[in-house]
PDB file of C-alpha atoms and ligand atoms in Angstrom:
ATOM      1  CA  UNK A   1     171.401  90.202 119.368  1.00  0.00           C
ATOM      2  CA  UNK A   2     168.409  92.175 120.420  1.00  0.00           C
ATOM      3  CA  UNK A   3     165.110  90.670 121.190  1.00  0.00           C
ATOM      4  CA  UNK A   4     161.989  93.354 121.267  1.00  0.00           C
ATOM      5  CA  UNK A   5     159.049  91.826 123.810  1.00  0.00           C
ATOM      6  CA  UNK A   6     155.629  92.799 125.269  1.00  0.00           C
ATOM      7  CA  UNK A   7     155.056  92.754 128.815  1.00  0.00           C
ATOM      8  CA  UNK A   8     155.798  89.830 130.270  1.00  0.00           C
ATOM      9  CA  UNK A   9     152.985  89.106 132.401  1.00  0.00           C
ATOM     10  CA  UNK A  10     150.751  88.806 128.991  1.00  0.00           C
ATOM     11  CA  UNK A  11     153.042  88.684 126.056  1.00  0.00           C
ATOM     12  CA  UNK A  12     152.683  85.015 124.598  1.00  0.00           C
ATOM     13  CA  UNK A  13     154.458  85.179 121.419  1.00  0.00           C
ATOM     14  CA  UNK A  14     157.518  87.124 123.514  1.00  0.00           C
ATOM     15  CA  UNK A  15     157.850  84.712 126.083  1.00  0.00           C
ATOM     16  CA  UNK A  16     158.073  81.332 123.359  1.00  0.00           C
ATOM     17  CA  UNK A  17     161.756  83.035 121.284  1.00  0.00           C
ATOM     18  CA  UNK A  18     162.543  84.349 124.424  1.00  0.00           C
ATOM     19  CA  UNK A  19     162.825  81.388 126.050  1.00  0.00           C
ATOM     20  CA  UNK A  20     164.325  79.305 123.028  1.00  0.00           C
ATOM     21  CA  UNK A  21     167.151  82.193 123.073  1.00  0.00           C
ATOM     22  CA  UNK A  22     167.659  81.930 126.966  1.00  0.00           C
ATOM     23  CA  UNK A  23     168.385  78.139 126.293  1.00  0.00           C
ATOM     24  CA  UNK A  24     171.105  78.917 123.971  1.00  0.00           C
ATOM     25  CA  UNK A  25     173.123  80.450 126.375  1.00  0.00           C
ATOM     26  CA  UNK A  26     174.425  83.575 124.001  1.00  0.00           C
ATOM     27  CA  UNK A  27     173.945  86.730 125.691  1.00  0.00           C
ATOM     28  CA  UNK A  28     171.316  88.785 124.290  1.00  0.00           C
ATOM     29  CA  UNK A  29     169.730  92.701 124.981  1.00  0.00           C
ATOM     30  CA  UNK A  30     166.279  92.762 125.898  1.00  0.00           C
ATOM     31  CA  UNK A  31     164.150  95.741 124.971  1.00  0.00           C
ATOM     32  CA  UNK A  32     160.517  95.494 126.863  1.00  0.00           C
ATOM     33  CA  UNK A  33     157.739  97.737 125.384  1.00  0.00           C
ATOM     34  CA  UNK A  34     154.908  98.287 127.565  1.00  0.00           C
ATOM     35  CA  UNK A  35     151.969  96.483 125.816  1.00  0.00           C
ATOM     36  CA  UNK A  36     148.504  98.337 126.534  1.00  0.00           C
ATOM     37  CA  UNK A  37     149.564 101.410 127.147  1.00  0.00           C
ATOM     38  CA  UNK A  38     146.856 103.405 124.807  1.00  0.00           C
ATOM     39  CA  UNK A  39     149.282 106.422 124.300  1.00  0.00           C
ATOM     40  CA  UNK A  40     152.652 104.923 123.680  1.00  0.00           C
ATOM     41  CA  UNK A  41     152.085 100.855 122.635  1.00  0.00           C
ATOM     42  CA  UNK A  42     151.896 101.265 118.915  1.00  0.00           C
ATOM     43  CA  UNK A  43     153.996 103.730 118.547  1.00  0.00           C
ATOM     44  CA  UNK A  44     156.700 102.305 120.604  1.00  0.00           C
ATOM     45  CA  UNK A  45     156.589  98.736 118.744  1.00  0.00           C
ATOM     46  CA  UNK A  46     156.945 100.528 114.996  1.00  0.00           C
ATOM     47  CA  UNK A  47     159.974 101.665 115.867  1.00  0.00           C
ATOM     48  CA  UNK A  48     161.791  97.965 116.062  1.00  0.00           C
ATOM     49  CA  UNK A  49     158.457  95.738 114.101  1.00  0.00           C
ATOM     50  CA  UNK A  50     156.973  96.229 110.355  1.00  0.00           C
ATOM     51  CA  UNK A  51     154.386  94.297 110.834  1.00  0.00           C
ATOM     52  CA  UNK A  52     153.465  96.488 114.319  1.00  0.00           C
ATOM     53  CA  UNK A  53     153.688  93.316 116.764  1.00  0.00           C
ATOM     54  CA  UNK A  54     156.151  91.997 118.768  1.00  0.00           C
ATOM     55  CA  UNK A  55     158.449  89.982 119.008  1.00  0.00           C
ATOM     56  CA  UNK A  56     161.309  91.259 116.912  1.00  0.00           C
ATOM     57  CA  UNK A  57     164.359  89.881 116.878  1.00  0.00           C
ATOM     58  CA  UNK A  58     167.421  91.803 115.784  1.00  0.00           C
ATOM     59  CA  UNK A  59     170.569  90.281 114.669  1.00  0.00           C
ATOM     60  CA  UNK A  60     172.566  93.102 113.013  1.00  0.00           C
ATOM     61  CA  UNK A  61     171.561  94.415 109.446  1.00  0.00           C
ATOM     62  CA  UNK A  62     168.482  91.463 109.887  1.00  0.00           C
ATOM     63  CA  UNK A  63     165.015  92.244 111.466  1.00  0.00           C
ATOM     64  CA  UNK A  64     163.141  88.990 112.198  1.00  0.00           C
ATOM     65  CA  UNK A  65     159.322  90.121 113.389  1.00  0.00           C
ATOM     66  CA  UNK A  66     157.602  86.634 113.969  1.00  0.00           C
ATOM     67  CA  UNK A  67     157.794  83.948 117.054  1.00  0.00           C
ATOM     68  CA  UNK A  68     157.910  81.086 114.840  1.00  0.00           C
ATOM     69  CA  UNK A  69     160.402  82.714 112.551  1.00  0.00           C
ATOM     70  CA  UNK A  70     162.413  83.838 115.283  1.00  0.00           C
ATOM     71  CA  UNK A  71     162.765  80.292 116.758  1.00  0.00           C
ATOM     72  CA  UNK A  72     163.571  78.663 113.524  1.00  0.00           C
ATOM     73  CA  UNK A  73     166.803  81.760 113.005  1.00  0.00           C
ATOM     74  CA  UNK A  74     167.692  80.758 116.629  1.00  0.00           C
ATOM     75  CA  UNK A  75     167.998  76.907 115.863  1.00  0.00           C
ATOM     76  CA  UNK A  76     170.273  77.366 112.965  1.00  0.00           C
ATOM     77  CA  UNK A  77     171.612  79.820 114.170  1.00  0.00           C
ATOM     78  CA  UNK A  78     172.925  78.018 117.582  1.00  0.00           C
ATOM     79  CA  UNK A  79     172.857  74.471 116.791  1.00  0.00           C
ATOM     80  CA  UNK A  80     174.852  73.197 119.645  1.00  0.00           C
ATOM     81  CA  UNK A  81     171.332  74.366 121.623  1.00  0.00           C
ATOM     82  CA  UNK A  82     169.180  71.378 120.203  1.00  0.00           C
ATOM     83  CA  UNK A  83     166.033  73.533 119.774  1.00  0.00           C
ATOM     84  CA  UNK A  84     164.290  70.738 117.407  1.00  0.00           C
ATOM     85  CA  UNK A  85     164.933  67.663 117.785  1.00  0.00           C
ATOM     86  CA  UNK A  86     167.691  65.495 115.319  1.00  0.00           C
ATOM     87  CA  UNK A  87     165.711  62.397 114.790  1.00  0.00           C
ATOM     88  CA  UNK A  88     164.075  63.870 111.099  1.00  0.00           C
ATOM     89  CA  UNK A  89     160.276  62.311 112.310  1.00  0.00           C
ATOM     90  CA  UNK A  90     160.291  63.783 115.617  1.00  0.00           C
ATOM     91  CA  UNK A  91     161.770  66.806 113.923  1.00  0.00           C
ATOM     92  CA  UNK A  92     158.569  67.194 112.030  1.00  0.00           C
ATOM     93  CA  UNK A  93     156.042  66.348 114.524  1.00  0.00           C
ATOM     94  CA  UNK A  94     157.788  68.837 116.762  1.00  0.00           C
ATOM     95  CA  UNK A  95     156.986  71.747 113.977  1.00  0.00           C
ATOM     96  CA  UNK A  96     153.613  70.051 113.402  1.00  0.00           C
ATOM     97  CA  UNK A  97     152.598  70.954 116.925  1.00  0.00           C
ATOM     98  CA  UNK A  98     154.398  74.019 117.350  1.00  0.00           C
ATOM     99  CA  UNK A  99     152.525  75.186 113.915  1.00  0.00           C
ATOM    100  CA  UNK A 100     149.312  74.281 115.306  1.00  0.00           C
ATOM    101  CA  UNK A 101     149.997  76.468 118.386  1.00  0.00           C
ATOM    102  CA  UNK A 102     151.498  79.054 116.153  1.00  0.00           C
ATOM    103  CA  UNK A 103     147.983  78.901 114.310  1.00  0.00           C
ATOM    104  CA  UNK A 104     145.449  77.427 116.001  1.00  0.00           C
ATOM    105  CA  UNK A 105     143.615  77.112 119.326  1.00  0.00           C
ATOM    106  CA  UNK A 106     141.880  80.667 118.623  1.00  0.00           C
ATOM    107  CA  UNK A 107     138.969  79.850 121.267  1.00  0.00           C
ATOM    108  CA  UNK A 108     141.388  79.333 124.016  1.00  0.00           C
ATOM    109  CA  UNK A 109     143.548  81.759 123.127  1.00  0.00           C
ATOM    110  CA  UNK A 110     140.493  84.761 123.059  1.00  0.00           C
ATOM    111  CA  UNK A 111     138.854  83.072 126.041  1.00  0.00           C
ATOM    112  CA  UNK A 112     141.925  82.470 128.056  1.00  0.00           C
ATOM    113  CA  UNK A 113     144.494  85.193 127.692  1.00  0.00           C
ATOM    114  CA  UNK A 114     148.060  84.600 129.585  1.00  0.00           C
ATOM    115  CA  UNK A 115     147.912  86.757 132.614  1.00  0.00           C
ATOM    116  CA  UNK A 116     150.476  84.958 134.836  1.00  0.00           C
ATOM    117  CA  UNK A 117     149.590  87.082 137.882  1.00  0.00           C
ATOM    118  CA  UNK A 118     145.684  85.423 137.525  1.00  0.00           C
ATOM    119  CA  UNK A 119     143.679  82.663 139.209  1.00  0.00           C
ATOM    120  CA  UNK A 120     140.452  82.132 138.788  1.00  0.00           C
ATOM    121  CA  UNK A 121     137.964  79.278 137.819  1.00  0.00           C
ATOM    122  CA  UNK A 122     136.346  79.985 134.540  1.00  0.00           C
ATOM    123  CA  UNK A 123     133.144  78.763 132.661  1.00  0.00           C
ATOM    124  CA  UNK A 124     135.042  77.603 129.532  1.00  0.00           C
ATOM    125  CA  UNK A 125     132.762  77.705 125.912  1.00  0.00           C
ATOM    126  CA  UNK A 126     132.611  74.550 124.208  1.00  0.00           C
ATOM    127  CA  UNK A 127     135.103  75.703 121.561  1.00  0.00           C
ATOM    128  CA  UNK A 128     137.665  76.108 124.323  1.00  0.00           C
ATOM    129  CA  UNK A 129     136.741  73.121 125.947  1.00  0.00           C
ATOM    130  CA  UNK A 130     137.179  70.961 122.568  1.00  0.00           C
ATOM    131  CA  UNK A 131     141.016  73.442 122.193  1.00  0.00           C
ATOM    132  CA  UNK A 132     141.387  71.804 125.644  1.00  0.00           C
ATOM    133  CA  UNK A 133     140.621  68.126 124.819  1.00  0.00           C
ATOM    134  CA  UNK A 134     142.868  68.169 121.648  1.00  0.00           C
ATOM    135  CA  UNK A 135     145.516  69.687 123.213  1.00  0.00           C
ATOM    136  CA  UNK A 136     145.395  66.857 125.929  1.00  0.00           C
ATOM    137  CA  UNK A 137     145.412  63.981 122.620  1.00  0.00           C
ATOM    138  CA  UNK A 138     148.224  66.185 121.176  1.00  0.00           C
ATOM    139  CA  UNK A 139     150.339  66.220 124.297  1.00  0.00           C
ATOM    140  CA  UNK A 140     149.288  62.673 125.497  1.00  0.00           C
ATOM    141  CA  UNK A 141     150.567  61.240 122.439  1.00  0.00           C
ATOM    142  CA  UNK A 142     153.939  62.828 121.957  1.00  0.00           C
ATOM    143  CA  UNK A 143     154.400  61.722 125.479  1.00  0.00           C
ATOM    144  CA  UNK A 144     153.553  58.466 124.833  1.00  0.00           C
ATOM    145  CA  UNK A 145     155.936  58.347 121.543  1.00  0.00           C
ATOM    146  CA  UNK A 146     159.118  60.103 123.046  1.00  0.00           C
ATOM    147  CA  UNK A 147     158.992  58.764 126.936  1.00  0.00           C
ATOM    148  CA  UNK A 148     159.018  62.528 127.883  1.00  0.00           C
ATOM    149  CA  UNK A 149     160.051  64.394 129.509  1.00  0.00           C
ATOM    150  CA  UNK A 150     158.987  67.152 127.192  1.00  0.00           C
ATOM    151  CA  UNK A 151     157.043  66.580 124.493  1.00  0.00           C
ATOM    152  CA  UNK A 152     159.841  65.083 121.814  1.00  0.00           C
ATOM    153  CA  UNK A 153     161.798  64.046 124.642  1.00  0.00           C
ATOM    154  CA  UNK A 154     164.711  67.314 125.468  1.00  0.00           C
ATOM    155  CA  UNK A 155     162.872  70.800 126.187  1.00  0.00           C
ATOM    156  CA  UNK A 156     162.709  72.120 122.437  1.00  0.00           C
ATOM    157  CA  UNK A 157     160.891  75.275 120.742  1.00  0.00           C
ATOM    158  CA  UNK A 158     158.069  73.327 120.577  1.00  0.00           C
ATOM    159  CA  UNK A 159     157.844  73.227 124.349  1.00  0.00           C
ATOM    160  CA  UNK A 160     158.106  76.919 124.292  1.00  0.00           C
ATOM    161  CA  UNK A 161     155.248  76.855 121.697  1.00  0.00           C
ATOM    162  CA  UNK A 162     153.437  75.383 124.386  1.00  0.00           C
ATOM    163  CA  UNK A 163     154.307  77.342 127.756  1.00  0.00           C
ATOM    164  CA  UNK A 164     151.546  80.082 127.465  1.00  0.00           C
ATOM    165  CA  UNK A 165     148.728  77.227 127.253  1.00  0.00           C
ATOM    166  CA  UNK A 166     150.225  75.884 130.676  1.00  0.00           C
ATOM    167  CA  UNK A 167     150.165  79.184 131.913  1.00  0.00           C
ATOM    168  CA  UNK A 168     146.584  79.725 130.686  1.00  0.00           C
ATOM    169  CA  UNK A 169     145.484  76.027 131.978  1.00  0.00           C
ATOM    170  CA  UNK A 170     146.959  77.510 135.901  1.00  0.00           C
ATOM    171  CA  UNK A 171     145.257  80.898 135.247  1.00  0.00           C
ATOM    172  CA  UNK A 172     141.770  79.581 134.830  1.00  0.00           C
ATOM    173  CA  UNK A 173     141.563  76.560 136.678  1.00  0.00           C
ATOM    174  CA  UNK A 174     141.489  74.406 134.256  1.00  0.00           C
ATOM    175  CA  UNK A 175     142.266  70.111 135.085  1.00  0.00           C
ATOM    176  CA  UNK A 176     143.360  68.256 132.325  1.00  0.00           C
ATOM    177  CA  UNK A 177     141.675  65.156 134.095  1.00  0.00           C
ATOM    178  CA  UNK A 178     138.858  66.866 133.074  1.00  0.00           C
ATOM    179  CA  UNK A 179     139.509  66.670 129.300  1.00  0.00           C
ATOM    180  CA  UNK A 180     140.738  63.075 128.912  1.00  0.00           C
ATOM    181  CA  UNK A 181     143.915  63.629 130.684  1.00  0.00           C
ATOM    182  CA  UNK A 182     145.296  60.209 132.537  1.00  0.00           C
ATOM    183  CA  UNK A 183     148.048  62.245 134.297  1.00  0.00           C
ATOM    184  CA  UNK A 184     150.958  62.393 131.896  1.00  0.00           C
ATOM    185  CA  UNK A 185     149.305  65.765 130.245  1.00  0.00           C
ATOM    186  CA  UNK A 186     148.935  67.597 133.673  1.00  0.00           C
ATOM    187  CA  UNK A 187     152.482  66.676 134.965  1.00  0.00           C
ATOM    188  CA  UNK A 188     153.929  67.972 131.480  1.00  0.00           C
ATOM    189  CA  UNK A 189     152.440  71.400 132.083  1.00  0.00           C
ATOM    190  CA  UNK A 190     154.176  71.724 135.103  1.00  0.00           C
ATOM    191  CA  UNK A 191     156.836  70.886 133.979  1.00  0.00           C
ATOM    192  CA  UNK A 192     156.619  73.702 131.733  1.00  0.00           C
ATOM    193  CA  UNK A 193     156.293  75.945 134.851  1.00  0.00           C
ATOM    194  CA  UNK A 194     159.260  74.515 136.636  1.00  0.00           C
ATOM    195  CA  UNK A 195     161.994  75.138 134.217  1.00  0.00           C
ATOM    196  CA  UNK A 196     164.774  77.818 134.911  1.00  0.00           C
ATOM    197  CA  UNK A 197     164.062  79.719 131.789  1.00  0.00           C
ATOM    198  CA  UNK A 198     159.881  80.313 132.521  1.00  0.00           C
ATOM    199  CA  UNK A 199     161.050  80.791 136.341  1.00  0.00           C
ATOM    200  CA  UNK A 200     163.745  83.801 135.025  1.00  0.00           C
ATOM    201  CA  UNK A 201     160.477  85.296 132.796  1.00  0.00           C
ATOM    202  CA  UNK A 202     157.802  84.461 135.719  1.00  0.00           C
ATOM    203  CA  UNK A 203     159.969  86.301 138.297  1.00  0.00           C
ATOM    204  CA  UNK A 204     161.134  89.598 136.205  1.00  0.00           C
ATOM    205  CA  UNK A 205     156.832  90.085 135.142  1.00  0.00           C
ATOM    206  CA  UNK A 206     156.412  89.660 139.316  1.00  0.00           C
ATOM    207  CA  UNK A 207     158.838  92.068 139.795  1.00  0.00           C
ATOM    208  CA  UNK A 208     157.563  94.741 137.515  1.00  0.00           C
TER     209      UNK A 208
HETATM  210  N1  GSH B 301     152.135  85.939 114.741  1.00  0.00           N
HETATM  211  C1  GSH B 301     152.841  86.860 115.591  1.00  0.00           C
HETATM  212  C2  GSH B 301     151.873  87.392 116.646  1.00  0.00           C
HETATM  213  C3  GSH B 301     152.496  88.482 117.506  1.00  0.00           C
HETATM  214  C4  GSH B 301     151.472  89.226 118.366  1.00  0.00           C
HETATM  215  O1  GSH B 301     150.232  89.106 118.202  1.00  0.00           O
HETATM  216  N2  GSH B 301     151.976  90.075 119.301  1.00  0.00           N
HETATM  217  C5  GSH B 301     151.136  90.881 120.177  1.00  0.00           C
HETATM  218  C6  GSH B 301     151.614  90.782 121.633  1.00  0.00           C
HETATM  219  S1  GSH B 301     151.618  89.172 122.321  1.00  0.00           S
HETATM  220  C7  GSH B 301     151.310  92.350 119.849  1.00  0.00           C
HETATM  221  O2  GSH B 301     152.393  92.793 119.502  1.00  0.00           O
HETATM  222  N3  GSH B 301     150.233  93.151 119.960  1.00  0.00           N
HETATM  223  C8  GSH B 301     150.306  94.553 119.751  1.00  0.00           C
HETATM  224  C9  GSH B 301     149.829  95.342 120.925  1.00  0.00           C
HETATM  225  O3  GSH B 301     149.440  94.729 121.930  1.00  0.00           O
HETATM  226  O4  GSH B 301     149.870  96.577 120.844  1.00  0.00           O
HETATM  227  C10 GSH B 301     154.037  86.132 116.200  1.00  0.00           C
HETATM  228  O5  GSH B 301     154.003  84.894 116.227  1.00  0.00           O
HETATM  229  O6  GSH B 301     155.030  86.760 116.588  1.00  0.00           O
END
């Protein structure tokens, strides 16, 4: 298997399959284009994506060109791994949130970009202050439900979904407290921080 990413130190979409397919254990080659490079970028991701954006992942004949999509191959693909949970309900709430990443949260996400090597404090719009405050509900309540630690209760592709946004919330100084956050919210994103897998991806985007 062959998974194309951006660079690591912005590429959201790359680093949610990559780290479903580093929980699976299989071995996998990683091919890193260099995202923002005016001359080469584009050019460099049409050679593995048809739709011109990464991720790709490659699995012989198949070409699978979407993060969600990618995740979704992964879990059938390696059962054993658990990437969604069993229980049929928490099954679907998992997908529910990890769609609404997948689609949503457009402020933040323009406002915000991941830049793991940034700290700042930012003046947040309202938009991205109301992404904020339903991301807290969303979080606060899956907690609640599954007794955590993640948000169904294993890490699962819907806790990759949501890695970049605890990423962003470190980048920008942003406090959950502030947003309606009464602590379980804040000590879920870093636990998104401290796994092995984000660790692996945090140190090789240091180190390049
Ligand atoms: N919906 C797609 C979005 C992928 C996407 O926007 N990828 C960005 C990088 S994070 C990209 O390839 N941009 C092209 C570029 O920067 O040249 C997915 O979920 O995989």
């Amino acid at each position: 298997m062959e998974l194309v990413i951006g660079t690591k130190t912005w590429s959201t979409w790359s680093l949610r399959p990559w780290l479903a397919l580093k929980r699976t254990g299989s071995p996998f080659t990683e091919t890193l284009v260099q995202l923002r490079e005016v001359e080469t970028s584009t050019a460099e991701i049409l050679k593995h994506s048809p739709s011109g954006l990464v991720p790709v992942l490659k699995d012989g004949d198949l070409t699978i060109w979407d993060s969600l999509a990618i995740c979704e191959y992964l879990a059938e693909r390696f059962p054993d791994a658990k990437l969604w949970p069993a229980d049929p309900a928490d099954r679907a709430l998992a997908r529910a949130a990890a769609s609404e990443m997948h689609s949503g949260f457009a402020s933040l996400r323009g406002e915000c970009p991941m830049d793991l090597s940034l700290r700042t404090v930012a003046e947040l719009s309202p938009a991205t202050q109301a992404n904020i405050r339903r991301i807290v509900e969303l979080w606060s309540g899956l907690l609640e439900r599954s007794g955590g630690p993640f948000l169904l209760g294993d890490w699962g592709i819907v806790d990759a979904f949501f890695t970049p946004v605890a990423t962003r919330f470190r980048s920008y100084g942003v406090h959950l407290s502030d947003y309606g956050d009464a602590g379980e919210a804040g000590r879920y994103a870093e636990r998104l921080l401290e796994t092995p897998e984000f660790l692996d991806w945090e140190r090789d985007a240091v180190a390049a």
